[in-house]
Structure formats: C-alpha cells, structure tokens
Short mmCIF file of N, CA, C and O in Angstrom, two decimals:
data_model
loop_
_atom_site.label_atom_id
_atom_site.label_comp_id
_atom_site.label_asym_id
_atom_site.label_seq_id
_atom_site.Cartn_x
_atom_site.Cartn_y
_atom_site.Cartn_z
N TYR A 1 104.13 114.47 105.41
CA TYR A 1 104.54 113.12 105.73
C TYR A 1 103.98 112.13 104.70
O TYR A 1 104.67 111.24 104.27
N LEU A 2 102.74 112.32 104.33
CA LEU A 2 102.13 111.43 103.36
C LEU A 2 102.87 111.45 102.02
O LEU A 2 103.07 110.41 101.39
N SER A 3 103.33 112.63 101.61
CA SER A 3 104.05 112.71 100.33
C SER A 3 105.34 111.91 100.37
O SER A 3 105.73 111.30 99.37
N LYS A 4 105.99 111.85 101.52
CA LYS A 4 107.22 111.05 101.65
C LYS A 4 106.90 109.56 101.53
O LYS A 4 107.63 108.82 100.88
N LEU A 5 105.80 109.13 102.15
CA LEU A 5 105.39 107.73 102.05
C LEU A 5 105.06 107.36 100.61
O LEU A 5 105.46 106.29 100.12
N LEU A 6 104.36 108.24 99.93
CA LEU A 6 103.99 107.98 98.53
C LEU A 6 105.23 107.91 97.63
O LEU A 6 105.28 107.09 96.72
N ARG A 7 106.23 108.74 97.91
CA ARG A 7 107.46 108.69 97.12
C ARG A 7 108.18 107.36 97.31
O ARG A 7 108.72 106.79 96.36
N VAL A 8 108.22 106.87 98.55
CA VAL A 8 108.86 105.58 98.82
C VAL A 8 108.15 104.47 98.04
O VAL A 8 108.79 103.63 97.41
N LEU A 9 106.84 104.47 98.07
CA LEU A 9 106.08 103.44 97.35
C LEU A 9 106.22 103.58 95.84
O LEU A 9 106.20 102.58 95.11
N THR A 10 106.41 104.79 95.36
CA THR A 10 106.65 105.00 93.93
C THR A 10 108.03 104.47 93.54
O THR A 10 108.17 103.79 92.52
N ARG A 11 109.04 104.75 94.36
CA ARG A 11 110.38 104.22 94.09
C ARG A 11 110.40 102.69 94.12
O ARG A 11 111.18 102.07 93.41
N ALA A 12 109.53 102.12 94.93
CA ALA A 12 109.45 100.65 95.02
C ALA A 12 108.63 100.05 93.88
O ALA A 12 108.37 98.85 93.86
N GLN A 13 108.20 100.90 92.93
CA GLN A 13 107.45 100.44 91.76
C GLN A 13 106.06 99.90 92.13
O GLN A 13 105.51 99.06 91.42
N LEU A 14 105.49 100.37 93.23
CA LEU A 14 104.15 99.96 93.62
C LEU A 14 103.09 100.98 93.22
O LEU A 14 101.92 100.64 93.03
N LEU A 15 103.51 102.24 93.11
CA LEU A 15 102.62 103.32 92.71
C LEU A 15 103.17 104.03 91.49
O LEU A 15 104.37 103.98 91.23
N VAL A 16 102.29 104.71 90.79
CA VAL A 16 102.68 105.59 89.69
C VAL A 16 102.12 106.97 90.04
O VAL A 16 100.94 107.08 90.38
N GLY A 17 102.98 107.97 89.98
CA GLY A 17 102.55 109.32 90.29
C GLY A 17 102.38 110.15 89.04
O GLY A 17 103.14 110.01 88.07
N LYS A 18 101.36 111.01 89.05
CA LYS A 18 101.13 111.93 87.94
C LYS A 18 101.11 113.33 88.54
O LYS A 18 100.24 113.67 89.34
N PRO A 19 102.09 114.17 88.17
CA PRO A 19 102.15 115.52 88.73
C PRO A 19 101.07 116.44 88.18
O PRO A 19 100.45 116.14 87.16
N GLY A 20 100.87 117.53 88.85
CA GLY A 20 99.95 118.55 88.34
C GLY A 20 98.68 118.63 89.15
O GLY A 20 98.41 117.83 90.04
N ALA A 21 97.88 119.64 88.80
CA ALA A 21 96.64 119.91 89.52
C ALA A 21 95.66 118.74 89.44
O ALA A 21 94.91 118.48 90.37
N LYS A 22 95.65 118.03 88.32
CA LYS A 22 94.76 116.89 88.17
C LYS A 22 95.51 115.57 88.32
O LYS A 22 95.02 114.53 87.89
N GLY A 23 96.67 115.64 88.93
CA GLY A 23 97.50 114.46 89.11
C GLY A 23 97.11 113.68 90.35
O GLY A 23 96.10 113.95 90.98
N GLY A 24 97.95 112.76 90.69
CA GLY A 24 97.71 111.93 91.86
C GLY A 24 98.52 110.66 91.76
O GLY A 24 99.47 110.57 91.00
N TYR A 25 98.12 109.68 92.53
CA TYR A 25 98.82 108.40 92.55
C TYR A 25 97.82 107.29 92.26
O TYR A 25 96.65 107.37 92.62
N ARG A 26 98.33 106.23 91.63
CA ARG A 26 97.52 105.03 91.40
C ARG A 26 98.45 103.84 91.55
O ARG A 26 99.68 103.95 91.48
N LEU A 27 97.85 102.68 91.77
CA LEU A 27 98.64 101.46 91.86
C LEU A 27 99.26 101.15 90.50
O LEU A 27 98.61 101.34 89.46
N LYS A 28 100.48 100.69 90.50
CA LYS A 28 101.15 100.36 89.24
C LYS A 28 100.62 99.04 88.68
O LYS A 28 100.58 98.84 87.47
N ALA A 29 100.23 98.13 89.55
CA ALA A 29 99.67 96.84 89.13
C ALA A 29 98.31 96.68 89.81
O ALA A 29 97.93 97.51 90.63
N SER A 30 97.62 95.62 89.49
CA SER A 30 96.33 95.39 90.14
C SER A 30 96.56 95.14 91.63
O SER A 30 97.61 94.63 92.04
N ALA A 31 95.57 95.48 92.43
CA ALA A 31 95.66 95.30 93.88
C ALA A 31 95.89 93.84 94.24
O ALA A 31 96.53 93.53 95.25
N ALA A 32 95.41 92.93 93.42
CA ALA A 32 95.58 91.50 93.68
C ALA A 32 97.03 91.04 93.47
O ALA A 32 97.42 89.99 93.97
N ARG A 33 97.81 91.83 92.76
CA ARG A 33 99.21 91.46 92.49
C ARG A 33 100.19 92.13 93.46
O ARG A 33 101.36 91.78 93.48
N ILE A 34 99.73 93.10 94.23
CA ILE A 34 100.62 93.81 95.16
C ILE A 34 100.50 93.17 96.53
O ILE A 34 99.47 93.22 97.18
N ARG A 35 101.60 92.53 96.93
CA ARG A 35 101.63 91.85 98.22
C ARG A 35 102.01 92.83 99.33
O ARG A 35 102.75 93.79 99.10
N LEU A 36 101.53 92.57 100.51
CA LEU A 36 101.85 93.40 101.66
C LEU A 36 103.36 93.43 101.90
O LEU A 36 103.92 94.47 102.25
N VAL A 37 104.03 92.32 101.66
CA VAL A 37 105.48 92.27 101.85
C VAL A 37 106.20 93.28 100.95
O VAL A 37 107.19 93.88 101.35
N ASP A 38 105.68 93.50 99.75
CA ASP A 38 106.31 94.45 98.83
C ASP A 38 106.27 95.86 99.39
O ASP A 38 107.24 96.62 99.28
N ALA A 39 105.15 96.22 99.99
CA ALA A 39 105.02 97.56 100.57
C ALA A 39 105.86 97.70 101.84
O ALA A 39 106.54 98.70 102.04
N ILE A 40 105.85 96.69 102.70
CA ILE A 40 106.61 96.75 103.95
C ILE A 40 108.11 96.81 103.68
O ILE A 40 108.83 97.60 104.27
N VAL A 41 108.58 95.99 102.76
CA VAL A 41 110.02 95.95 102.44
C VAL A 41 110.48 97.28 101.83
O VAL A 41 111.63 97.66 101.98
N ALA A 42 109.58 98.00 101.19
CA ALA A 42 109.95 99.32 100.65
C ALA A 42 110.40 100.26 101.76
O ALA A 42 111.26 101.11 101.55
N PHE A 43 109.84 100.09 102.94
CA PHE A 43 110.19 100.95 104.07
C PHE A 43 111.26 100.34 104.97
O PHE A 43 112.05 101.05 105.57
N ASP A 44 111.28 99.02 105.07
CA ASP A 44 112.26 98.33 105.92
C ASP A 44 112.69 97.03 105.24
O ASP A 44 112.07 95.99 105.42
N PRO A 45 113.76 97.10 104.44
CA PRO A 45 114.20 95.93 103.68
C PRO A 45 114.56 94.72 104.54
O PRO A 45 114.57 93.61 104.05
N GLN A 46 114.84 94.93 105.81
CA GLN A 46 115.27 93.82 106.66
C GLN A 46 114.12 93.14 107.40
O GLN A 46 114.35 92.20 108.14
N VAL A 47 112.90 93.59 107.20
CA VAL A 47 111.78 93.06 107.99
C VAL A 47 111.60 91.56 107.81
O VAL A 47 111.18 90.88 108.73
N THR A 48 111.93 91.01 106.68
CA THR A 48 111.76 89.57 106.45
C THR A 48 113.06 88.79 106.65
O THR A 48 113.07 87.57 106.46
N GLN A 49 114.13 89.46 107.04
CA GLN A 49 115.41 88.80 107.22
C GLN A 49 115.47 88.06 108.55
O GLN A 49 114.87 88.49 109.53
N PRO A 50 116.22 86.98 108.61
CA PRO A 50 116.33 86.21 109.85
C PRO A 50 117.26 86.84 110.88
O PRO A 50 118.34 86.35 111.17
N ILE A 51 116.83 87.96 111.43
CA ILE A 51 117.63 88.67 112.43
C ILE A 51 117.18 88.24 113.82
O ILE A 51 115.99 88.13 114.10
N CYS A 52 118.13 88.02 114.70
CA CYS A 52 117.82 87.59 116.07
C CYS A 52 117.06 88.70 116.80
O CYS A 52 117.47 89.85 116.82
N VAL A 53 115.96 88.32 117.42
CA VAL A 53 115.11 89.29 118.12
C VAL A 53 115.82 89.83 119.38
O VAL A 53 115.58 90.96 119.79
N LEU A 54 116.69 89.06 119.99
CA LEU A 54 117.39 89.52 121.20
C LEU A 54 118.74 90.17 120.92
O LEU A 54 119.07 91.17 121.52
N ARG A 55 119.48 89.61 119.99
CA ARG A 55 120.83 90.13 119.72
C ARG A 55 120.86 91.20 118.64
O ARG A 55 121.84 91.92 118.52
N GLY A 56 119.82 91.28 117.83
CA GLY A 56 119.79 92.29 116.78
C GLY A 56 120.77 92.03 115.66
O GLY A 56 121.12 92.93 114.91
N THR A 57 121.23 90.81 115.54
CA THR A 57 122.17 90.45 114.47
C THR A 57 121.67 89.18 113.80
O THR A 57 120.72 88.56 114.23
N ARG A 58 122.36 88.76 112.79
CA ARG A 58 122.01 87.51 112.10
C ARG A 58 122.82 86.34 112.65
O ARG A 58 122.87 85.29 112.06
N LEU A 59 123.48 86.53 113.77
CA LEU A 59 124.37 85.51 114.31
C LEU A 59 123.65 84.42 115.09
O LEU A 59 124.25 83.45 115.48
N CYS A 60 122.38 84.59 115.31
CA CYS A 60 121.61 83.60 116.05
C CYS A 60 121.28 82.44 115.13
O CYS A 60 120.71 82.63 114.07
N GLY A 61 121.63 81.25 115.54
CA GLY A 61 121.35 80.09 114.71
C GLY A 61 121.50 78.82 115.51
O GLY A 61 121.62 78.84 116.72
N ARG A 62 121.50 77.70 114.81
CA ARG A 62 121.60 76.41 115.50
C ARG A 62 122.88 76.26 116.31
O ARG A 62 122.89 75.66 117.36
N SER A 63 123.96 76.83 115.80
CA SER A 63 125.23 76.66 116.50
C SER A 63 125.33 77.52 117.76
O SER A 63 126.00 77.14 118.71
N SER A 64 124.67 78.68 117.77
CA SER A 64 124.69 79.53 118.97
C SER A 64 123.33 80.21 119.13
O SER A 64 123.20 81.42 118.96
N PRO A 65 122.31 79.42 119.45
CA PRO A 65 120.95 79.99 119.53
C PRO A 65 120.76 80.87 120.77
O PRO A 65 121.35 80.62 121.82
N CYS A 66 119.94 81.89 120.62
CA CYS A 66 119.56 82.71 121.77
C CYS A 66 118.45 81.96 122.51
O CYS A 66 117.91 80.98 121.99
N PRO A 67 118.06 82.41 123.69
CA PRO A 67 117.03 81.70 124.46
C PRO A 67 115.66 81.58 123.77
O PRO A 67 114.89 80.69 124.09
N VAL A 68 115.34 82.48 122.84
CA VAL A 68 114.02 82.43 122.18
C VAL A 68 114.11 82.04 120.71
O VAL A 68 113.14 82.19 119.97
N HIS A 69 115.25 81.52 120.30
CA HIS A 69 115.50 81.24 118.89
C HIS A 69 114.39 80.40 118.24
O HIS A 69 113.85 80.79 117.20
N ASP A 70 114.07 79.25 118.82
CA ASP A 70 113.10 78.36 118.19
C ASP A 70 111.71 78.98 118.12
O ASP A 70 111.03 78.86 117.11
N ARG A 71 111.30 79.65 119.18
CA ARG A 71 109.97 80.28 119.17
C ARG A 71 109.93 81.46 118.20
O ARG A 71 108.95 81.65 117.50
N TRP A 72 110.99 82.28 118.17
CA TRP A 72 111.01 83.43 117.27
C TRP A 72 111.04 82.98 115.82
O TRP A 72 110.45 83.61 114.95
N LYS A 73 111.69 81.87 115.54
CA LYS A 73 111.72 81.34 114.18
C LYS A 73 110.30 81.03 113.70
O LYS A 73 109.95 81.31 112.56
N LEU A 74 109.46 80.47 114.58
CA LEU A 74 108.07 80.19 114.23
C LEU A 74 107.28 81.47 114.00
O LEU A 74 106.51 81.58 113.04
N VAL A 75 107.48 82.46 114.88
CA VAL A 75 106.78 83.74 114.74
C VAL A 75 107.19 84.43 113.44
O VAL A 75 106.34 84.90 112.68
N ARG A 76 108.49 84.48 113.19
CA ARG A 76 109.00 85.11 111.97
C ARG A 76 108.47 84.41 110.73
O ARG A 76 108.09 85.06 109.75
N GLY A 77 108.42 83.09 110.76
CA GLY A 77 107.88 82.34 109.63
C GLY A 77 106.41 82.66 109.39
O GLY A 77 105.98 82.85 108.25
N SER A 78 105.63 82.74 110.46
CA SER A 78 104.22 83.09 110.34
C SER A 78 104.04 84.50 109.79
O SER A 78 103.19 84.74 108.93
N LEU A 79 104.84 85.43 110.30
CA LEU A 79 104.77 86.81 109.82
C LEU A 79 105.12 86.88 108.33
O LEU A 79 104.41 87.51 107.55
N ASN A 80 106.18 86.20 107.93
CA ASN A 80 106.59 86.22 106.52
C ASN A 80 105.51 85.63 105.62
O ASN A 80 105.21 86.17 104.56
N ARG A 81 104.89 84.51 106.05
CA ARG A 81 103.82 83.91 105.25
C ARG A 81 102.64 84.87 105.13
O ARG A 81 102.06 85.02 104.05
N PHE A 82 102.28 85.53 106.23
CA PHE A 82 101.17 86.49 106.20
C PHE A 82 101.47 87.63 105.23
O PHE A 82 100.64 87.99 104.40
N LEU A 83 102.68 88.21 105.32
CA LEU A 83 103.05 89.33 104.47
C LEU A 83 103.12 88.93 103.00
O LEU A 83 102.77 89.69 102.11
N GLU A 84 103.57 87.70 102.73
CA GLU A 84 103.72 87.24 101.35
C GLU A 84 102.40 86.82 100.71
O GLU A 84 102.26 86.85 99.49
N THR A 85 101.42 86.44 101.52
CA THR A 85 100.16 85.95 100.96
C THR A 85 99.02 86.96 101.05
O THR A 85 97.95 86.71 100.49
N THR A 86 99.23 88.06 101.72
CA THR A 86 98.19 89.08 101.84
C THR A 86 98.44 90.16 100.79
O THR A 86 99.55 90.65 100.65
N THR A 87 97.40 90.50 100.04
CA THR A 87 97.53 91.50 98.98
C THR A 87 96.77 92.77 99.33
O THR A 87 95.96 92.79 100.28
N ALA A 88 97.02 93.79 98.56
CA ALA A 88 96.26 95.05 98.72
C ALA A 88 94.78 94.79 98.49
O ALA A 88 93.93 95.40 99.15
N ALA A 89 94.46 93.88 97.60
CA ALA A 89 93.06 93.54 97.35
C ALA A 89 92.42 92.91 98.58
O ALA A 89 91.26 93.19 98.90
N ASP A 90 93.17 92.08 99.29
CA ASP A 90 92.66 91.49 100.53
C ASP A 90 92.31 92.57 101.54
O ASP A 90 91.25 92.53 102.17
N LEU A 91 93.21 93.53 101.68
CA LEU A 91 92.97 94.62 102.64
C LEU A 91 91.77 95.45 102.22
O LEU A 91 90.94 95.81 103.06
N ALA A 92 91.64 95.74 100.95
CA ALA A 92 90.52 96.54 100.46
C ALA A 92 89.20 95.79 100.59
O ALA A 92 88.18 96.37 100.96
N ARG A 93 89.24 94.50 100.33
CA ARG A 93 88.03 93.68 100.37
C ARG A 93 87.48 93.56 101.79
O ARG A 93 86.30 93.66 102.02
N HIS A 94 88.37 93.38 102.74
CA HIS A 94 87.95 93.17 104.12
C HIS A 94 87.86 94.47 104.91
O HIS A 94 87.18 94.52 105.93
N GLY A 95 88.58 95.49 104.47
CA GLY A 95 88.62 96.72 105.24
C GLY A 95 89.36 96.48 106.54
O GLY A 95 89.63 95.35 106.93
N TRP A 96 89.72 97.51 107.21
CA TRP A 96 90.48 97.36 108.47
C TRP A 96 89.62 96.76 109.56
O TRP A 96 90.09 95.99 110.37
N ARG A 97 88.34 97.09 109.63
CA ARG A 97 87.47 96.58 110.70
C ARG A 97 87.13 95.11 110.51
O ARG A 97 86.97 94.39 111.47
N GLY A 98 86.98 94.72 109.25
CA GLY A 98 86.56 93.35 109.00
C GLY A 98 87.70 92.36 108.86
O GLY A 98 87.49 91.19 108.58
N TRP A 99 88.93 92.81 109.06
CA TRP A 99 90.07 91.93 108.86
C TRP A 99 90.21 90.96 110.02
O TRP A 99 90.09 91.30 111.17
N SER A 100 90.45 89.72 109.70
CA SER A 100 90.71 88.73 110.74
C SER A 100 91.89 87.88 110.28
O SER A 100 92.13 87.74 109.09
N ALA A 101 92.60 87.35 111.22
CA ALA A 101 93.77 86.52 110.90
C ALA A 101 93.32 85.28 110.14
O ALA A 101 92.24 84.76 110.35
N ARG A 102 94.18 84.83 109.22
CA ARG A 102 93.86 83.63 108.43
C ARG A 102 94.16 82.41 109.24
O ARG A 102 95.01 82.31 109.99
#
C-alpha cells in the first residue's frame, strides 16, 4: 500500500524515487515549499473544489442554495486556507503530537 502512495506523490512531482537496493524516495523540493494542498490534491483533485456537501454536485450556489450552503462555504474556505498555508516543514517541525490549529 505504501508503494502505491509513494507512486502517486512521485507522479504529482512531490517526490523523486531512486530504484535499487540503495534507492528510496526524497522530497523533490524543500519541505518549506511543499504545501499540504499539493499532497492532498494528488490523491483527490476535487478536495478544494466548491462541491455542495449535501447534493454532491457543484450546483449549490446563491441562486439555489442548499440548507447548509453559507456555513459550508465558511468551512470549505477555512479548510482551503489551512491546506494552502501548511507545508511539509510545518508538519515536521511540530510533529503530529505538537500540532495545533492556527
């Protein structure tokens, strides 16, 4: 399973793989330049798209809003800002235990 994940990240130009017994993977750019959104979008390109949480389509908008449209728009905006401003360096610096919301 891990090899499949690494291949996806390599195709997304986030990792560089070196085959062989002494091979492995490394980041293609510095950890400070790799945003969390880049890694997430490699697996789910629609994660940052304005898709309606209830209808599962992009048809939710001002002209025909779903019951949670305005609140979901705020949540989606916060999620997108978090993904776009958090880098691999941030995750490494804080570690999983020390991470707190900004």
